[in-house]
Amino acid sequence: MPVEMGMWRIDGDSPQRLPSGLLPSEAQLEDFLERDPSLLGEKLLVIARQLRTPHGKLIDLLALDGDGNLHVLELKRDRTPREVVAQILDYGSWVTELGREKIAEIAAEHLDTELEQAFAEVFDAPLPDELNNEIQMTIVATELDDSSERIVTFLREFGVPVNAVFFSYFEDGERRYLGRSWLASGGQPTTARAASKRSKQAEWNGRDWFVTFGDDSTRSWEDARRYGFVSAGGGEWY
């Protein structure tokens, strides 16, 4: 059944349900998310809005999380479930191929500062060396129908990193409220079927580590093995 959210004001011992209203437009919701993407429940840095893909389509919002992974945020607007799901999967197939250089180029067109500085201001950490190891696709809607719910749930069962979130709008006199609800908890699919689709990587044995050490001209691997250290970076962040 489709997701529904309600909100009540407690007056003494009597809860009073607040009437749900309609946002003036989903474009306004897009404005809210660009200004404060933490409305989705985690810190995000929006690096593009209405980003045109090589296929002539426009991604509503593209963001980075604290691990340097990309989030595709697509508003449902007035499209059918089949249309919006097909659209976000199409965007995901392109976004997943973006490298660090292209991501920085996209961000430079949207941000008022360098990507590294903007990232540090939001996450209080340096921009990771590797970006876009994983993507997350999120359908944003002001209401969610049962057809959308079935499609997204089916895709998640097969390990597709897609989710849906909807926002409800309430009015209480002069006060206005936004309520948020996710279709599925957690960012990534976690079902047994999804797990079987993932790469068969052995669990960490708690003993061995893999590091990217650098080139031989700047660091000696033999010294590292002899004296038992690893070295990385070299810039101000490190």
JSON list of C-alpha atoms in Angstrom, two decimals:
[
{"chain": "A", "resi": 1, "resn": "MET", "atom": "CA", "xyz": [0.00, 0.00, 0.00]},
{"chain": "A", "resi": 2, "resn": "PRO", "atom": "CA", "xyz": [1.26, 3.55, -0.63]},
{"chain": "A", "resi": 3, "resn": "VAL", "atom": "CA", "xyz": [3.15, 5.36, 2.11]},
{"chain": "A", "resi": 4, "resn": "GLU", "atom": "CA", "xyz": [1.14, 7.87, 4.11]},
{"chain": "A", "resi": 5, "resn": "MET", "atom": "CA", "xyz": [2.19, 10.27, 6.84]},
{"chain": "A", "resi": 6, "resn": "GLY", "atom": "CA", "xyz": [0.12, 12.06, 9.44]},
{"chain": "A", "resi": 7, "resn": "MET", "atom": "CA", "xyz": [0.97, 14.65, 12.10]},
{"chain": "A", "resi": 8, "resn": "TRP", "atom": "CA", "xyz": [-0.90, 15.51, 15.31]},
{"chain": "A", "resi": 9, "resn": "ARG", "atom": "CA", "xyz": [-0.71, 18.43, 17.74]},
{"chain": "A", "resi": 10, "resn": "ILE", "atom": "CA", "xyz": [-1.20, 17.46, 21.37]},
{"chain": "A", "resi": 11, "resn": "ASP", "atom": "CA", "xyz": [-3.65, 19.79, 23.13]},
{"chain": "A", "resi": 12, "resn": "GLY", "atom": "CA", "xyz": [-3.77, 18.59, 26.73]},
{"chain": "A", "resi": 13, "resn": "ASP", "atom": "CA", "xyz": [-4.85, 14.97, 26.53]},
{"chain": "A", "resi": 14, "resn": "SER", "atom": "CA", "xyz": [-6.45, 15.32, 23.13]},
{"chain": "A", "resi": 15, "resn": "PRO", "atom": "CA", "xyz": [-4.39, 14.88, 19.92]},
{"chain": "A", "resi": 16, "resn": "GLN", "atom": "CA", "xyz": [-5.56, 17.04, 17.03]},
{"chain": "A", "resi": 17, "resn": "ARG", "atom": "CA", "xyz": [-4.60, 15.94, 13.55]},
{"chain": "A", "resi": 18, "resn": "LEU", "atom": "CA", "xyz": [-3.06, 18.71, 11.46]},
{"chain": "A", "resi": 19, "resn": "PRO", "atom": "CA", "xyz": [-4.52, 19.18, 8.00]},
{"chain": "A", "resi": 20, "resn": "SER", "atom": "CA", "xyz": [-2.17, 18.22, 5.19]},
{"chain": "A", "resi": 21, "resn": "GLY", "atom": "CA", "xyz": [-1.64, 20.80, 2.49]},
{"chain": "A", "resi": 22, "resn": "LEU", "atom": "CA", "xyz": [0.09, 21.05, -0.84]},
{"chain": "A", "resi": 23, "resn": "LEU", "atom": "CA", "xyz": [3.43, 22.65, -1.52]},
{"chain": "A", "resi": 24, "resn": "PRO", "atom": "CA", "xyz": [3.06, 25.40, -4.11]},
{"chain": "A", "resi": 25, "resn": "SER", "atom": "CA", "xyz": [5.25, 23.26, -6.40]},
{"chain": "A", "resi": 26, "resn": "GLU", "atom": "CA", "xyz": [7.78, 20.44, -6.30]},
{"chain": "A", "resi": 27, "resn": "ALA", "atom": "CA", "xyz": [10.23, 23.03, -7.61]},
{"chain": "A", "resi": 28, "resn": "GLN", "atom": "CA", "xyz": [9.96, 24.64, -4.17]},
{"chain": "A", "resi": 29, "resn": "LEU", "atom": "CA", "xyz": [10.84, 21.30, -2.60]},
{"chain": "A", "resi": 30, "resn": "GLU", "atom": "CA", "xyz": [13.86, 21.22, -4.91]},
{"chain": "A", "resi": 31, "resn": "ASP", "atom": "CA", "xyz": [14.78, 24.69, -3.57]},
{"chain": "A", "resi": 32, "resn": "PHE", "atom": "CA", "xyz": [14.53, 23.41, 0.00]},
{"chain": "A", "resi": 33, "resn": "LEU", "atom": "CA", "xyz": [16.76, 20.41, -0.76]},
{"chain": "A", "resi": 34, "resn": "GLU", "atom": "CA", "xyz": [19.38, 22.53, -2.49]},
{"chain": "A", "resi": 35, "resn": "ARG", "atom": "CA", "xyz": [19.55, 24.91, 0.48]},
{"chain": "A", "resi": 36, "resn": "ASP", "atom": "CA", "xyz": [19.51, 22.14, 3.08]},
{"chain": "A", "resi": 37, "resn": "PRO", "atom": "CA", "xyz": [20.04, 18.62, 1.69]},
{"chain": "A", "resi": 38, "resn": "SER", "atom": "CA", "xyz": [20.20, 17.31, 5.29]},
{"chain": "A", "resi": 39, "resn": "LEU", "atom": "CA", "xyz": [16.40, 17.20, 4.98]},
{"chain": "A", "resi": 40, "resn": "LEU", "atom": "CA", "xyz": [17.13, 13.77, 3.51]},
{"chain": "A", "resi": 41, "resn": "GLY", "atom": "CA", "xyz": [18.68, 12.65, 6.79]},
{"chain": "A", "resi": 42, "resn": "GLU", "atom": "CA", "xyz": [22.42, 12.99, 6.14]},
{"chain": "A", "resi": 43, "resn": "LYS", "atom": "CA", "xyz": [24.95, 15.64, 5.24]},
{"chain": "A", "resi": 44, "resn": "LEU", "atom": "CA", "xyz": [25.22, 16.18, 1.50]},
{"chain": "A", "resi": 45, "resn": "LEU", "atom": "CA", "xyz": [26.98, 18.73, -0.67]},
{"chain": "A", "resi": 46, "resn": "VAL", "atom": "CA", "xyz": [24.89, 19.65, -3.71]},
{"chain": "A", "resi": 47, "resn": "ILE", "atom": "CA", "xyz": [27.29, 20.06, -6.65]},
{"chain": "A", "resi": 48, "resn": "ALA", "atom": "CA", "xyz": [24.79, 20.50, -9.49]},
{"chain": "A", "resi": 49, "resn": "ARG", "atom": "CA", "xyz": [21.19, 21.44, -10.17]},
{"chain": "A", "resi": 50, "resn": "GLN", "atom": "CA", "xyz": [19.38, 20.80, -13.43]},
{"chain": "A", "resi": 51, "resn": "LEU", "atom": "CA", "xyz": [22.54, 19.12, -14.74]},
{"chain": "A", "resi": 52, "resn": "ARG", "atom": "CA", "xyz": [22.31, 18.32, -18.44]},
{"chain": "A", "resi": 53, "resn": "THR", "atom": "CA", "xyz": [23.54, 14.86, -19.36]},
{"chain": "A", "resi": 54, "resn": "PRO", "atom": "CA", "xyz": [25.08, 13.94, -22.74]},
{"chain": "A", "resi": 55, "resn": "HIS", "atom": "CA", "xyz": [21.68, 12.43, -23.58]},
{"chain": "A", "resi": 56, "resn": "GLY", "atom": "CA", "xyz": [19.90, 15.79, -23.34]},
{"chain": "A", "resi": 57, "resn": "LYS", "atom": "CA", "xyz": [18.16, 15.08, -20.02]},
{"chain": "A", "resi": 58, "resn": "LEU", "atom": "CA", "xyz": [18.32, 17.15, -16.82]},
{"chain": "A", "resi": 59, "resn": "ILE", "atom": "CA", "xyz": [19.24, 15.71, -13.41]},
{"chain": "A", "resi": 60, "resn": "ASP", "atom": "CA", "xyz": [17.37, 17.67, -10.75]},
{"chain": "A", "resi": 61, "resn": "LEU", "atom": "CA", "xyz": [20.10, 17.54, -8.09]},
{"chain": "A", "resi": 62, "resn": "LEU", "atom": "CA", "xyz": [23.48, 15.84, -7.90]},
{"chain": "A", "resi": 63, "resn": "ALA", "atom": "CA", "xyz": [25.24, 15.67, -4.53]},
{"chain": "A", "resi": 64, "resn": "LEU", "atom": "CA", "xyz": [28.27, 14.22, -2.76]},
{"chain": "A", "resi": 65, "resn": "ASP", "atom": "CA", "xyz": [28.19, 12.55, 0.65]},
{"chain": "A", "resi": 66, "resn": "GLY", "atom": "CA", "xyz": [30.98, 12.49, 3.23]},
{"chain": "A", "resi": 67, "resn": "ASP", "atom": "CA", "xyz": [32.55, 9.40, 1.64]},
{"chain": "A", "resi": 68, "resn": "GLY", "atom": "CA", "xyz": [32.77, 11.05, -1.76]},
{"chain": "A", "resi": 69, "resn": "ASN", "atom": "CA", "xyz": [29.90, 9.02, -3.23]},
{"chain": "A", "resi": 70, "resn": "LEU", "atom": "CA", "xyz": [27.42, 10.59, -5.62]},
{"chain": "A", "resi": 71, "resn": "HIS", "atom": "CA", "xyz": [23.69, 10.90, -4.92]},
{"chain": "A", "resi": 72, "resn": "VAL", "atom": "CA", "xyz": [21.24, 11.40, -7.78]},
{"chain": "A", "resi": 73, "resn": "LEU", "atom": "CA", "xyz": [18.10, 13.15, -6.53]},
{"chain": "A", "resi": 74, "resn": "GLU", "atom": "CA", "xyz": [15.18, 13.17, -8.94]},
{"chain": "A", "resi": 75, "resn": "LEU", "atom": "CA", "xyz": [11.81, 14.76, -8.22]},
{"chain": "A", "resi": 76, "resn": "LYS", "atom": "CA", "xyz": [8.79, 12.79, -9.35]},
{"chain": "A", "resi": 77, "resn": "ARG", "atom": "CA", "xyz": [6.81, 15.86, -10.47]},
{"chain": "A", "resi": 78, "resn": "ASP", "atom": "CA", "xyz": [3.86, 14.74, -12.62]},
{"chain": "A", "resi": 79, "resn": "ARG", "atom": "CA", "xyz": [5.49, 11.75, -14.25]},
{"chain": "A", "resi": 80, "resn": "THR", "atom": "CA", "xyz": [4.21, 8.19, -14.01]},
{"chain": "A", "resi": 81, "resn": "PRO", "atom": "CA", "xyz": [6.13, 5.71, -11.82]},
{"chain": "A", "resi": 82, "resn": "ARG", "atom": "CA", "xyz": [7.48, 3.94, -14.91]},
{"chain": "A", "resi": 83, "resn": "GLU", "atom": "CA", "xyz": [8.77, 7.23, -16.34]},
{"chain": "A", "resi": 84, "resn": "VAL", "atom": "CA", "xyz": [10.46, 8.51, -13.20]},
{"chain": "A", "resi": 85, "resn": "VAL", "atom": "CA", "xyz": [12.09, 5.15, -12.35]},
{"chain": "A", "resi": 86, "resn": "ALA", "atom": "CA", "xyz": [13.34, 4.71, -15.93]},
{"chain": "A", "resi": 87, "resn": "GLN", "atom": "CA", "xyz": [14.68, 8.27, -15.84]},
{"chain": "A", "resi": 88, "resn": "ILE", "atom": "CA", "xyz": [16.63, 7.88, -12.61]},
{"chain": "A", "resi": 89, "resn": "LEU", "atom": "CA", "xyz": [18.10, 4.56, -13.75]},
{"chain": "A", "resi": 90, "resn": "ASP", "atom": "CA", "xyz": [19.19, 6.24, -16.98]},
{"chain": "A", "resi": 91, "resn": "TYR", "atom": "CA", "xyz": [20.85, 9.01, -14.95]},
{"chain": "A", "resi": 92, "resn": "GLY", "atom": "CA", "xyz": [22.51, 6.44, -12.70]},
{"chain": "A", "resi": 93, "resn": "SER", "atom": "CA", "xyz": [24.03, 4.61, -15.67]},
{"chain": "A", "resi": 94, "resn": "TRP", "atom": "CA", "xyz": [25.76, 7.85, -16.70]},
{"chain": "A", "resi": 95, "resn": "VAL", "atom": "CA", "xyz": [26.68, 9.15, -13.23]},
{"chain": "A", "resi": 96, "resn": "THR", "atom": "CA", "xyz": [28.34, 5.89, -12.20]},
{"chain": "A", "resi": 97, "resn": "GLU", "atom": "CA", "xyz": [31.00, 6.48, -14.87]},
{"chain": "A", "resi": 98, "resn": "LEU", "atom": "CA", "xyz": [31.97, 9.96, -13.68]},
{"chain": "A", "resi": 99, "resn": "GLY", "atom": "CA", "xyz": [35.57, 10.31, -12.54]},
{"chain": "A", "resi": 100, "resn": "ARG", "atom": "CA", "xyz": [37.17, 12.81, -10.20]},
{"chain": "A", "resi": 101, "resn": "GLU", "atom": "CA", "xyz": [38.07, 15.28, -12.95]},
{"chain": "A", "resi": 102, "resn": "LYS", "atom": "CA", "xyz": [34.56, 15.36, -14.39]},
{"chain": "A", "resi": 103, "resn": "ILE", "atom": "CA", "xyz": [32.99, 15.66, -10.93]},
{"chain": "A", "resi": 104, "resn": "ALA", "atom": "CA", "xyz": [35.23, 18.64, -10.14]},
{"chain": "A", "resi": 105, "resn": "GLU", "atom": "CA", "xyz": [34.31, 20.19, -13.49]},
{"chain": "A", "resi": 106, "resn": "ILE", "atom": "CA", "xyz": [30.59, 19.78, -12.80]},
{"chain": "A", "resi": 107, "resn": "ALA", "atom": "CA", "xyz": [30.96, 21.20, -9.29]},
{"chain": "A", "resi": 108, "resn": "ALA", "atom": "CA", "xyz": [32.92, 24.21, -10.55]},
{"chain": "A", "resi": 109, "resn": "GLU", "atom": "CA", "xyz": [29.92, 25.31, -12.62]},
{"chain": "A", "resi": 110, "resn": "HIS", "atom": "CA", "xyz": [27.59, 25.22, -9.60]},
{"chain": "A", "resi": 111, "resn": "LEU", "atom": "CA", "xyz": [29.63, 26.13, -6.54]},
{"chain": "A", "resi": 112, "resn": "ASP", "atom": "CA", "xyz": [31.04, 29.53, -5.63]},
{"chain": "A", "resi": 113, "resn": "THR", "atom": "CA", "xyz": [34.31, 27.97, -4.53]},
{"chain": "A", "resi": 114, "resn": "GLU", "atom": "CA", "xyz": [36.63, 25.04, -5.31]},
{"chain": "A", "resi": 115, "resn": "LEU", "atom": "CA", "xyz": [35.19, 21.59, -4.69]},
{"chain": "A", "resi": 116, "resn": "GLU", "atom": "CA", "xyz": [37.87, 20.76, -2.12]},
{"chain": "A", "resi": 117, "resn": "GLN", "atom": "CA", "xyz": [37.08, 23.84, -0.05]},
{"chain": "A", "resi": 118, "resn": "ALA", "atom": "CA", "xyz": [33.30, 23.41, -0.30]},
{"chain": "A", "resi": 119, "resn": "PHE", "atom": "CA", "xyz": [33.64, 19.75, 0.76]},
{"chain": "A", "resi": 120, "resn": "ALA", "atom": "CA", "xyz": [35.83, 20.67, 3.74]},
{"chain": "A", "resi": 121, "resn": "GLU", "atom": "CA", "xyz": [33.35, 23.34, 4.87]},
{"chain": "A", "resi": 122, "resn": "VAL", "atom": "CA", "xyz": [30.41, 20.91, 4.82]},
{"chain": "A", "resi": 123, "resn": "PHE", "atom": "CA", "xyz": [32.08, 17.76, 6.17]},
{"chain": "A", "resi": 124, "resn": "ASP", "atom": "CA", "xyz": [35.03, 19.22, 8.12]},
{"chain": "A", "resi": 125, "resn": "ALA", "atom": "CA", "xyz": [37.27, 16.74, 6.31]},
{"chain": "A", "resi": 126, "resn": "PRO", "atom": "CA", "xyz": [39.38, 16.67, 3.15]},
{"chain": "A", "resi": 127, "resn": "LEU", "atom": "CA", "xyz": [37.90, 15.55, -0.14]},
{"chain": "A", "resi": 128, "resn": "PRO", "atom": "CA", "xyz": [38.64, 11.81, -0.50]},
{"chain": "A", "resi": 129, "resn": "ASP", "atom": "CA", "xyz": [41.23, 10.82, -3.10]},
{"chain": "A", "resi": 130, "resn": "GLU", "atom": "CA", "xyz": [38.77, 8.38, -4.67]},
{"chain": "A", "resi": 131, "resn": "LEU", "atom": "CA", "xyz": [35.31, 9.63, -5.56]},
{"chain": "A", "resi": 132, "resn": "ASN", "atom": "CA", "xyz": [32.18, 7.88, -6.78]},
{"chain": "A", "resi": 133, "resn": "ASN", "atom": "CA", "xyz": [32.94, 4.36, -5.59]},
{"chain": "A", "resi": 134, "resn": "GLU", "atom": "CA", "xyz": [29.19, 3.92, -5.11]},
{"chain": "A", "resi": 135, "resn": "ILE", "atom": "CA", "xyz": [26.10, 5.85, -6.14]},
{"chain": "A", "resi": 136, "resn": "GLN", "atom": "CA", "xyz": [22.71, 6.28, -4.53]},
{"chain": "A", "resi": 137, "resn": "MET", "atom": "CA", "xyz": [19.61, 7.13, -6.54]},
{"chain": "A", "resi": 138, "resn": "THR", "atom": "CA", "xyz": [16.69, 8.73, -4.71]},
{"chain": "A", "resi": 139, "resn": "ILE", "atom": "CA", "xyz": [13.23, 9.52, -6.05]},
{"chain": "A", "resi": 140, "resn": "VAL", "atom": "CA", "xyz": [11.83, 12.54, -4.19]},
{"chain": "A", "resi": 141, "resn": "ALA", "atom": "CA", "xyz": [8.06, 12.97, -4.17]},
{"chain": "A", "resi": 142, "resn": "THR", "atom": "CA", "xyz": [5.31, 14.81, -2.33]},
{"chain": "A", "resi": 143, "resn": "GLU", "atom": "CA", "xyz": [3.29, 11.61, -2.42]},
{"chain": "A", "resi": 144, "resn": "LEU", "atom": "CA", "xyz": [4.08, 8.02, -3.26]},
{"chain": "A", "resi": 145, "resn": "ASP", "atom": "CA", "xyz": [1.71, 5.72, -5.09]},
{"chain": "A", "resi": 146, "resn": "ASP", "atom": "CA", "xyz": [1.59, 1.95, -4.70]},
{"chain": "A", "resi": 147, "resn": "SER", "atom": "CA", "xyz": [2.99, 1.38, -8.20]},
{"chain": "A", "resi": 148, "resn": "SER", "atom": "CA", "xyz": [6.14, 3.38, -7.41]},
{"chain": "A", "resi": 149, "resn": "GLU", "atom": "CA", "xyz": [6.48, 1.49, -4.15]},
{"chain": "A", "resi": 150, "resn": "ARG", "atom": "CA", "xyz": [6.30, -1.89, -5.90]},
{"chain": "A", "resi": 151, "resn": "ILE", "atom": "CA", "xyz": [8.84, -0.94, -8.57]},
{"chain": "A", "resi": 152, "resn": "VAL", "atom": "CA", "xyz": [11.41, 0.53, -6.17]},
{"chain": "A", "resi": 153, "resn": "THR", "atom": "CA", "xyz": [11.05, -2.37, -3.72]},
{"chain": "A", "resi": 154, "resn": "PHE", "atom": "CA", "xyz": [11.51, -4.88, -6.56]},
{"chain": "A", "resi": 155, "resn": "LEU", "atom": "CA", "xyz": [14.68, -3.15, -7.80]},
{"chain": "A", "resi": 156, "resn": "ARG", "atom": "CA", "xyz": [16.15, -2.99, -4.28]},
{"chain": "A", "resi": 157, "resn": "GLU", "atom": "CA", "xyz": [15.67, -6.73, -3.91]},
{"chain": "A", "resi": 158, "resn": "PHE", "atom": "CA", "xyz": [18.11, -7.15, -6.78]},
{"chain": "A", "resi": 159, "resn": "GLY", "atom": "CA", "xyz": [20.70, -4.82, -5.28]},
{"chain": "A", "resi": 160, "resn": "VAL", "atom": "CA", "xyz": [19.88, -1.68, -7.28]},
{"chain": "A", "resi": 161, "resn": "PRO", "atom": "CA", "xyz": [20.85, 1.32, -5.09]},
{"chain": "A", "resi": 162, "resn": "VAL", "atom": "CA", "xyz": [17.56, 3.17, -5.47]},
{"chain": "A", "resi": 163, "resn": "ASN", "atom": "CA", "xyz": [15.18, 4.44, -2.80]},
{"chain": "A", "resi": 164, "resn": "ALA", "atom": "CA", "xyz": [12.21, 6.76, -2.57]},
{"chain": "A", "resi": 165, "resn": "VAL", "atom": "CA", "xyz": [11.48, 9.50, -0.06]},
{"chain": "A", "resi": 166, "resn": "PHE", "atom": "CA", "xyz": [8.36, 11.56, 0.19]},
{"chain": "A", "resi": 167, "resn": "PHE", "atom": "CA", "xyz": [7.63, 14.81, 1.97]},
{"chain": "A", "resi": 168, "resn": "SER", "atom": "CA", "xyz": [4.29, 15.73, 3.47]},
{"chain": "A", "resi": 169, "resn": "TYR", "atom": "CA", "xyz": [3.32, 19.33, 4.07]},
{"chain": "A", "resi": 170, "resn": "PHE", "atom": "CA", "xyz": [1.23, 20.41, 7.07]},
{"chain": "A", "resi": 171, "resn": "GLU", "atom": "CA", "xyz": [-0.22, 23.71, 8.22]},
{"chain": "A", "resi": 172, "resn": "ASP", "atom": "CA", "xyz": [-1.03, 24.73, 11.79]},
{"chain": "A", "resi": 173, "resn": "GLY", "atom": "CA", "xyz": [-2.26, 28.30, 11.80]},
{"chain": "A", "resi": 174, "resn": "GLU", "atom": "CA", "xyz": [0.66, 30.39, 10.59]},
{"chain": "A", "resi": 175, "resn": "ARG", "atom": "CA", "xyz": [3.13, 27.55, 11.15]},
{"chain": "A", "resi": 176, "resn": "ARG", "atom": "CA", "xyz": [4.15, 25.22, 8.34]},
{"chain": "A", "resi": 177, "resn": "TYR", "atom": "CA", "xyz": [5.80, 21.82, 8.65]},
{"chain": "A", "resi": 178, "resn": "LEU", "atom": "CA", "xyz": [7.52, 19.28, 6.43]},
{"chain": "A", "resi": 179, "resn": "GLY", "atom": "CA", "xyz": [7.36, 15.60, 7.30]},
{"chain": "A", "resi": 180, "resn": "ARG", "atom": "CA", "xyz": [9.71, 13.06, 5.71]},
{"chain": "A", "resi": 181, "resn": "SER", "atom": "CA", "xyz": [9.34, 9.32, 5.23]},
{"chain": "A", "resi": 182, "resn": "TRP", "atom": "CA", "xyz": [11.58, 6.82, 3.45]},
{"chain": "A", "resi": 183, "resn": "LEU", "atom": "CA", "xyz": [10.19, 3.89, 1.54]},
{"chain": "A", "resi": 184, "resn": "ALA", "atom": "CA", "xyz": [13.02, 1.66, 2.81]},
{"chain": "A", "resi": 185, "resn": "SER", "atom": "CA", "xyz": [15.31, 2.27, 5.78]},
{"chain": "A", "resi": 186, "resn": "GLY", "atom": "CA", "xyz": [19.01, 2.52, 5.09]},
{"chain": "A", "resi": 187, "resn": "GLY", "atom": "CA", "xyz": [20.74, 3.83, 2.01]},
{"chain": "A", "resi": 188, "resn": "GLN", "atom": "CA", "xyz": [21.70, 0.56, 0.35]},
{"chain": "A", "resi": 189, "resn": "PRO", "atom": "CA", "xyz": [19.67, -2.61, -0.30]},
{"chain": "A", "resi": 190, "resn": "THR", "atom": "CA", "xyz": [20.24, -5.19, 2.42]},
{"chain": "A", "resi": 191, "resn": "THR", "atom": "CA", "xyz": [18.03, -8.14, 1.49]},
{"chain": "A", "resi": 192, "resn": "ALA", "atom": "CA", "xyz": [19.44, -11.63, 1.07]},
{"chain": "A", "resi": 193, "resn": "ARG", "atom": "CA", "xyz": [18.75, -11.50, -2.64]},
{"chain": "A", "resi": 194, "resn": "ALA", "atom": "CA", "xyz": [20.63, -8.20, -2.93]},
{"chain": "A", "resi": 195, "resn": "ALA", "atom": "CA", "xyz": [23.55, -9.59, -0.98]},
{"chain": "A", "resi": 196, "resn": "SER", "atom": "CA", "xyz": [23.81, -12.53, -3.38]},
{"chain": "A", "resi": 197, "resn": "LYS", "atom": "CA", "xyz": [24.17, -10.10, -6.27]},
{"chain": "A", "resi": 198, "resn": "ARG", "atom": "CA", "xyz": [27.16, -8.32, -4.75]},
{"chain": "A", "resi": 199, "resn": "SER", "atom": "CA", "xyz": [30.77, -9.21, -5.46]},
{"chain": "A", "resi": 200, "resn": "LYS", "atom": "CA", "xyz": [32.01, -12.27, -3.58]},
{"chain": "A", "resi": 201, "resn": "GLN", "atom": "CA", "xyz": [34.63, -10.48, -1.53]},
{"chain": "A", "resi": 202, "resn": "ALA", "atom": "CA", "xyz": [36.05, -12.25, 1.48]},
{"chain": "A", "resi": 203, "resn": "GLU", "atom": "CA", "xyz": [35.51, -10.66, 4.87]},
{"chain": "A", "resi": 204, "resn": "TRP", "atom": "CA", "xyz": [38.48, -8.81, 6.37]},
{"chain": "A", "resi": 205, "resn": "ASN", "atom": "CA", "xyz": [40.59, -11.13, 8.50]},
{"chain": "A", "resi": 206, "resn": "GLY", "atom": "CA", "xyz": [41.39, -8.36, 11.01]},
{"chain": "A", "resi": 207, "resn": "ARG", "atom": "CA", "xyz": [45.08, -8.65, 10.24]},
{"chain": "A", "resi": 208, "resn": "ASP", "atom": "CA", "xyz": [46.00, -7.67, 6.68]},
{"chain": "A", "resi": 209, "resn": "TRP", "atom": "CA", "xyz": [45.63, -4.23, 5.12]},
{"chain": "A", "resi": 210, "resn": "PHE", "atom": "CA", "xyz": [45.76, -2.89, 1.58]},
{"chain": "A", "resi": 211, "resn": "VAL", "atom": "CA", "xyz": [47.17, 0.60, 1.01]},
{"chain": "A", "resi": 212, "resn": "THR", "atom": "CA", "xyz": [48.05, 2.71, -1.99]},
{"chain": "A", "resi": 213, "resn": "PHE", "atom": "CA", "xyz": [51.65, 3.57, -1.16]},
{"chain": "A", "resi": 214, "resn": "GLY", "atom": "CA", "xyz": [52.74, 5.91, -3.96]},
{"chain": "A", "resi": 215, "resn": "ASP", "atom": "CA", "xyz": [55.48, 5.82, -6.55]},
{"chain": "A", "resi": 216, "resn": "ASP", "atom": "CA", "xyz": [59.04, 4.56, -6.03]},
{"chain": "A", "resi": 217, "resn": "SER", "atom": "CA", "xyz": [60.57, 7.99, -6.67]},
{"chain": "A", "resi": 218, "resn": "THR", "atom": "CA", "xyz": [59.04, 9.54, -3.55]},
{"chain": "A", "resi": 219, "resn": "ARG", "atom": "CA", "xyz": [58.67, 6.62, -1.11]},
{"chain": "A", "resi": 220, "resn": "SER", "atom": "CA", "xyz": [60.67, 3.48, -0.47]},
{"chain": "A", "resi": 221, "resn": "TRP", "atom": "CA", "xyz": [58.55, 0.36, -0.16]},
{"chain": "A", "resi": 222, "resn": "GLU", "atom": "CA", "xyz": [61.56, -1.59, 1.12]},
{"chain": "A", "resi": 223, "resn": "ASP", "atom": "CA", "xyz": [62.04, 0.94, 3.96]},
{"chain": "A", "resi": 224, "resn": "ALA", "atom": "CA", "xyz": [58.36, 0.69, 4.79]},
{"chain": "A", "resi": 225, "resn": "ARG", "atom": "CA", "xyz": [58.56, -3.09, 5.05]},
{"chain": "A", "resi": 226, "resn": "ARG", "atom": "CA", "xyz": [61.79, -2.97, 7.03]},
{"chain": "A", "resi": 227, "resn": "TYR", "atom": "CA", "xyz": [60.64, -0.37, 9.58]},
{"chain": "A", "resi": 228, "resn": "GLY", "atom": "CA", "xyz": [56.93, -1.16, 9.59]},
{"chain": "A", "resi": 229, "resn": "PHE", "atom": "CA", "xyz": [55.22, 2.04, 8.43]},
{"chain": "A", "resi": 230, "resn": "VAL", "atom": "CA", "xyz": [52.96, 3.31, 5.67]},
{"chain": "A", "resi": 231, "resn": "SER", "atom": "CA", "xyz": [53.03, 6.77, 4.14]},
{"chain": "A", "resi": 232, "resn": "ALA", "atom": "CA", "xyz": [50.53, 8.68, 2.06]},
{"chain": "A", "resi": 233, "resn": "GLY", "atom": "CA", "xyz": [49.53, 12.16, 1.00]},
{"chain": "A", "resi": 234, "resn": "GLY", "atom": "CA", "xyz": [52.03, 14.96, 1.23]},
{"chain": "A", "resi": 235, "resn": "GLY", "atom": "CA", "xyz": [49.62, 17.85, 0.84]},
{"chain": "A", "resi": 236, "resn": "GLU", "atom": "CA", "xyz": [48.29, 20.20, 3.52]},
{"chain": "A", "resi": 237, "resn": "TRP", "atom": "CA", "xyz": [45.31, 17.93, 4.32]},
{"chain": "A", "resi": 238, "resn": "TYR", "atom": "CA", "xyz": [47.58, 15.10, 5.41]}
]
